[in-house]
Amino acid sequence: MVFQPSFVITTGPVVTAVLLGNTSGISLSLRTVSPSNTTGNIGSPSCVAEETNWVLTREQLGKTAVRVHLRLNQSLHLCGNNDTNTDCCERALCILEALQVSACVDGTPQASLLIQAKIHALLVPANPGSDNKTVIPNQVYQPLGPCPCDLTSGACDILCCCDTDCSNEDLKLFSSHCLPGPFGGQVSPAPDYQCSVQSTGNSPDWFPFLCVNSPPENNPYLGHFYKGDTIAPKPGPSFQSPVLPAPVPVDVYIQGNPIFTLNGQYFTVPQKVLGLCVNNAPVAFLKNFNYECTTLLLSCPTGYPLQTLSGNLSIKVKNGQGGDVVVDVTDEVAADTSPFISIIDAVAPSDEMLVCENLTLALDYKFYWRENGITGITLTRTIGTIILNSRATLSTKYSATFLNGEFSGEPNSGNPGYQVGRPVVAGIVEALDSNKGLIKRTSVNVWKPVSDGLCSTAGMKPVLFGENSTSGCLLPVSRQNLTQCSLLRETVTNLQADLIAATYVAKSGNPDFLTMADWINISFVTLNSSTAMKNSTSTCYDIPAHLHIHIWSVTTSVVEGVPQREIRALQVSNSPSNWALDCGGGAISSCVDPEEPQLFYITSSVTFIDIPINTRPAKTRFYINFTEYDCNRNDVCWPELAFPITKYYTGEPFSQSLAKGMILVFFFIVASVLGTPWRQIRQAWNNSAH
């Protein structure tokens, strides 16, 4: 063991040091020491403690460190003449001694700390300062430092004419050599435009006429000290977590309002906020969500939300109509937990088996509502047992769906037309009666790969209007699977068919689910396989591995500057692929072992195509070929001959351009009518003159 530092010189009443080493079972002792008169040595450490004016305390920092504190238990005030208190300092040098702290184990010193204390008494002035405040003059008319050259207090500074410590006799010695400028006290010199500044000898020519007579308070130099309005500082960004206000329950629910429990707290469900999963996020009324959160399993979870009890989930919620509803919890046991688990291959498996029982794998809420209230809440909790021998990530799912009777309360994708980024609304006909039918809402999906990217664990994400995308998943295929091409085609076809279970797509973003006129059929292009019988033991042809979704849309109108788009057609097609095992590059295990799989891609894509709008009537063949009067395709444009007097000319008012045009026409007529007669008159006049 060792003290760090081992020698301390202190001038204050507090000393701190650290004891390092195996500090288990140690004891600390403190004593006063003095050097020997003959040798000057202090002597070896001792475990016998002595009574001193210091208080010794210790603080355990860990298994190998102890912080040692020494605090002086004595007043440092200097004793007065009639002071009867013995707890004071008799002289200015109050404490002058040497201390030794010994760390002992079983009465044997292991380390020592030497402290030399030299502490003086606290000197308090006999006459405490007065409470009088310094009066600072108004800085609008007088600067804070009226005499900057006054550097010595109580004495006259030479050449500093503004020094108040200088007497009249002192000023007479250097009154003609005062320091100029602001340093000499001329902080606010008079401006040049003042009539009192310029003398008659060096004044410019303009001075008698343009100088200004103004009071000295009106000085541009005083702008530096202008007493203007104060501006409250704006709070800057803070990296501390914000303090959330207390929840304020509402009487009735409107869309977007948080839902409250019976005790006035937020009704919370784990959700994603800014890309991160939050365990206690409030649920908003009529706001559906479906999130997936991942957790790294290093040990079995013990708290919410991965460990939940039915009694804790079955709580009372305010229904927004003065009453309450109870969450009805139904448990489902997941027979296969592999879709929720992703093994991390980077870590080698361990011999210890991790068994986590009754983990909450999914929480699916259904809220039944009518008008501004909630009529019922059901919760389906999926639980399962996870058995692992290596590290893995657990994917849990949380969702909430608002249902008005049997209809889903999902928001519209636009009003009336589709808006970019909103889901494409699709449907399935449940009942058909003449021109009216009941359509159940669904969606058009593409692949959403997660964790390992396999199709068995991949999810689906809805197609968003106006956003082209391509995604896919991986399907393990072995040499044995390639010998059964028909079964393989059927498997891939079923996987791709799960993406689009709908048969209709809505034209607009807010369709009527009871009117078939708001919906159009989805066109499915079947794959005509010409090589269906051409199979081999290692290659399968015409596998529908690529699903293409083409959506044609058109802009029908503009509402408040926002284009309103409408879907005119949706086509689903497949592109065939030929699958064969890749045995190159040394990867021959799958080619030798008939059950060793290789990964093949299954993709899905969506493409939006805008249909251009042509509002003009169709041109005839004569109009298309005739270019004599076409100003865009002909250098000579006869229709624009009278352009200045037409309504399309906007260079000046129509009345002025019309008047000027009529004057030109008048001159043209006069010149054409009177041109020949006047010429004959001039000729006759000339003949008679000769």
Short mmCIF file of N, CA, C and O in Angstrom, two decimals, residues 474-514:
data_model
loop_
_atom_site.label_atom_id
_atom_site.label_comp_id
_atom_site.label_asym_id
_atom_site.label_seq_id
_atom_site.Cartn_x
_atom_site.Cartn_y
_atom_site.Cartn_z
N LEU A 474 -34.25 -12.89 -49.29
CA LEU A 474 -33.44 -14.02 -49.73
C LEU A 474 -34.19 -15.32 -49.43
O LEU A 474 -34.74 -15.50 -48.33
N LEU A 475 -34.17 -16.26 -50.40
CA LEU A 475 -34.83 -17.55 -50.25
C LEU A 475 -33.78 -18.65 -50.36
O LEU A 475 -33.09 -18.75 -51.38
N PRO A 476 -33.62 -19.47 -49.32
CA PRO A 476 -32.66 -20.58 -49.41
C PRO A 476 -33.19 -21.68 -50.34
O PRO A 476 -34.31 -22.17 -50.17
N VAL A 477 -32.38 -22.08 -51.30
CA VAL A 477 -32.75 -23.11 -52.28
C VAL A 477 -31.59 -24.10 -52.38
O VAL A 477 -30.42 -23.70 -52.56
N SER A 478 -31.89 -25.36 -52.24
CA SER A 478 -30.88 -26.42 -52.32
C SER A 478 -30.97 -27.13 -53.67
O SER A 478 -31.88 -26.88 -54.48
N ARG A 479 -30.00 -28.03 -53.90
CA ARG A 479 -30.00 -28.79 -55.15
C ARG A 479 -31.21 -29.71 -55.24
O ARG A 479 -31.74 -29.97 -56.32
N GLN A 480 -31.69 -30.15 -54.09
CA GLN A 480 -32.88 -30.98 -54.08
C GLN A 480 -34.11 -30.19 -54.48
O GLN A 480 -35.00 -30.71 -55.16
N ASN A 481 -34.19 -28.90 -54.08
CA ASN A 481 -35.32 -28.06 -54.48
C ASN A 481 -35.32 -27.82 -55.98
O ASN A 481 -36.40 -27.68 -56.59
N LEU A 482 -34.14 -27.75 -56.59
CA LEU A 482 -34.07 -27.49 -58.03
C LEU A 482 -34.50 -28.69 -58.86
O LEU A 482 -34.66 -28.56 -60.08
N THR A 483 -34.66 -29.83 -58.24
CA THR A 483 -35.20 -30.98 -58.97
C THR A 483 -36.72 -30.98 -58.99
O THR A 483 -37.32 -31.81 -59.69
N GLN A 484 -37.34 -30.07 -58.23
CA GLN A 484 -38.80 -29.95 -58.18
C GLN A 484 -39.18 -28.52 -58.57
O GLN A 484 -39.58 -27.70 -57.75
N CYS A 485 -39.02 -28.19 -59.83
CA CYS A 485 -39.19 -26.81 -60.30
C CYS A 485 -40.64 -26.35 -60.17
O CYS A 485 -40.90 -25.19 -59.86
N SER A 486 -41.59 -27.22 -60.43
CA SER A 486 -42.99 -26.82 -60.32
C SER A 486 -43.33 -26.40 -58.89
O SER A 486 -44.00 -25.39 -58.66
N LEU A 487 -42.85 -27.18 -57.93
CA LEU A 487 -43.09 -26.83 -56.54
C LEU A 487 -42.37 -25.55 -56.16
O LEU A 487 -42.90 -24.72 -55.40
N LEU A 488 -41.18 -25.35 -56.70
CA LEU A 488 -40.42 -24.13 -56.42
C LEU A 488 -41.12 -22.91 -57.00
O LEU A 488 -41.20 -21.86 -56.36
N ARG A 489 -41.66 -23.03 -58.25
CA ARG A 489 -42.40 -21.91 -58.84
C ARG A 489 -43.63 -21.58 -58.00
O ARG A 489 -43.96 -20.42 -57.77
N GLU A 490 -44.31 -22.59 -57.54
CA GLU A 490 -45.52 -22.37 -56.75
C GLU A 490 -45.18 -21.70 -55.42
O GLU A 490 -45.90 -20.80 -54.96
N THR A 491 -44.06 -22.08 -54.81
CA THR A 491 -43.65 -21.46 -53.54
C THR A 491 -43.33 -19.99 -53.74
O THR A 491 -43.77 -19.13 -52.96
N VAL A 492 -42.57 -19.67 -54.79
CA VAL A 492 -42.21 -18.27 -55.05
C VAL A 492 -43.46 -17.47 -55.42
O VAL A 492 -43.63 -16.31 -55.00
N THR A 493 -44.34 -18.06 -56.20
CA THR A 493 -45.58 -17.36 -56.58
C THR A 493 -46.42 -17.03 -55.36
O THR A 493 -46.98 -15.93 -55.26
N ASN A 494 -46.54 -17.97 -54.43
CA ASN A 494 -47.31 -17.71 -53.22
C ASN A 494 -46.67 -16.62 -52.37
O ASN A 494 -47.37 -15.80 -51.76
N LEU A 495 -45.35 -16.62 -52.32
CA LEU A 495 -44.67 -15.56 -51.55
C LEU A 495 -44.93 -14.19 -52.15
O LEU A 495 -45.21 -13.21 -51.43
N GLN A 496 -44.87 -14.08 -53.47
CA GLN A 496 -45.11 -12.80 -54.11
C GLN A 496 -46.59 -12.42 -54.05
O GLN A 496 -46.94 -11.23 -53.96
N ALA A 497 -47.49 -13.42 -54.07
CA ALA A 497 -48.92 -13.12 -54.01
C ALA A 497 -49.33 -12.57 -52.66
O ALA A 497 -50.33 -11.84 -52.56
N ASP A 498 -48.57 -12.90 -51.60
CA ASP A 498 -48.90 -12.38 -50.28
C ASP A 498 -48.71 -10.87 -50.20
O ASP A 498 -49.28 -10.22 -49.32
N LEU A 499 -47.91 -10.31 -51.10
CA LEU A 499 -47.70 -8.86 -51.07
C LEU A 499 -48.95 -8.10 -51.49
O LEU A 499 -49.22 -7.01 -50.98
N ILE A 500 -49.69 -8.65 -52.44
CA ILE A 500 -50.87 -7.95 -52.97
C ILE A 500 -52.05 -8.90 -52.86
O ILE A 500 -52.27 -9.76 -53.71
N ALA A 501 -52.80 -8.74 -51.78
CA ALA A 501 -54.01 -9.53 -51.60
C ALA A 501 -55.24 -8.78 -52.06
O ALA A 501 -56.35 -9.32 -52.06
N ALA A 502 -55.07 -7.51 -52.47
CA ALA A 502 -56.21 -6.69 -52.88
C ALA A 502 -56.55 -6.94 -54.34
O ALA A 502 -55.71 -7.39 -55.14
N THR A 503 -57.78 -6.62 -54.68
CA THR A 503 -58.25 -6.71 -56.06
C THR A 503 -58.66 -5.36 -56.63
O THR A 503 -58.87 -5.24 -57.83
N TYR A 504 -58.78 -4.35 -55.76
CA TYR A 504 -59.16 -3.01 -56.20
C TYR A 504 -58.20 -2.00 -55.59
O TYR A 504 -57.60 -2.24 -54.53
N VAL A 505 -58.06 -0.87 -56.26
CA VAL A 505 -57.28 0.25 -55.75
C VAL A 505 -58.13 1.50 -55.86
O VAL A 505 -58.90 1.68 -56.82
N ALA A 506 -58.03 2.37 -54.86
CA ALA A 506 -58.83 3.58 -54.82
C ALA A 506 -58.29 4.61 -55.80
O ALA A 506 -57.07 4.80 -55.91
N LYS A 507 -59.19 5.30 -56.48
CA LYS A 507 -58.77 6.35 -57.39
C LYS A 507 -58.20 7.55 -56.64
O LYS A 507 -57.18 8.11 -57.03
N SER A 508 -58.86 7.96 -55.56
CA SER A 508 -58.46 9.14 -54.80
C SER A 508 -58.01 8.72 -53.41
O SER A 508 -58.10 7.56 -53.02
N GLY A 509 -57.54 9.70 -52.65
CA GLY A 509 -57.02 9.40 -51.33
C GLY A 509 -58.08 9.24 -50.27
O GLY A 509 -57.77 8.74 -49.17
N ASN A 510 -59.31 9.66 -50.50
CA ASN A 510 -60.41 9.48 -49.53
C ASN A 510 -61.60 8.82 -50.22
O ASN A 510 -62.63 9.44 -50.47
N PRO A 511 -61.48 7.54 -50.57
CA PRO A 511 -62.56 6.89 -51.32
C PRO A 511 -63.75 6.57 -50.41
O PRO A 511 -63.64 6.52 -49.18
N ASP A 512 -64.86 6.33 -51.06
CA ASP A 512 -66.07 5.86 -50.36
C ASP A 512 -66.07 4.34 -50.43
O ASP A 512 -66.07 3.75 -51.52
N PHE A 513 -66.06 3.70 -49.26
CA PHE A 513 -65.99 2.25 -49.21
C PHE A 513 -67.31 1.58 -49.56
O PHE A 513 -67.40 0.35 -49.56
N LEU A 514 -68.33 2.37 -49.83
CA LEU A 514 -69.62 1.82 -50.22
C LEU A 514 -69.97 2.08 -51.67
O LEU A 514 -71.05 1.72 -52.12
#
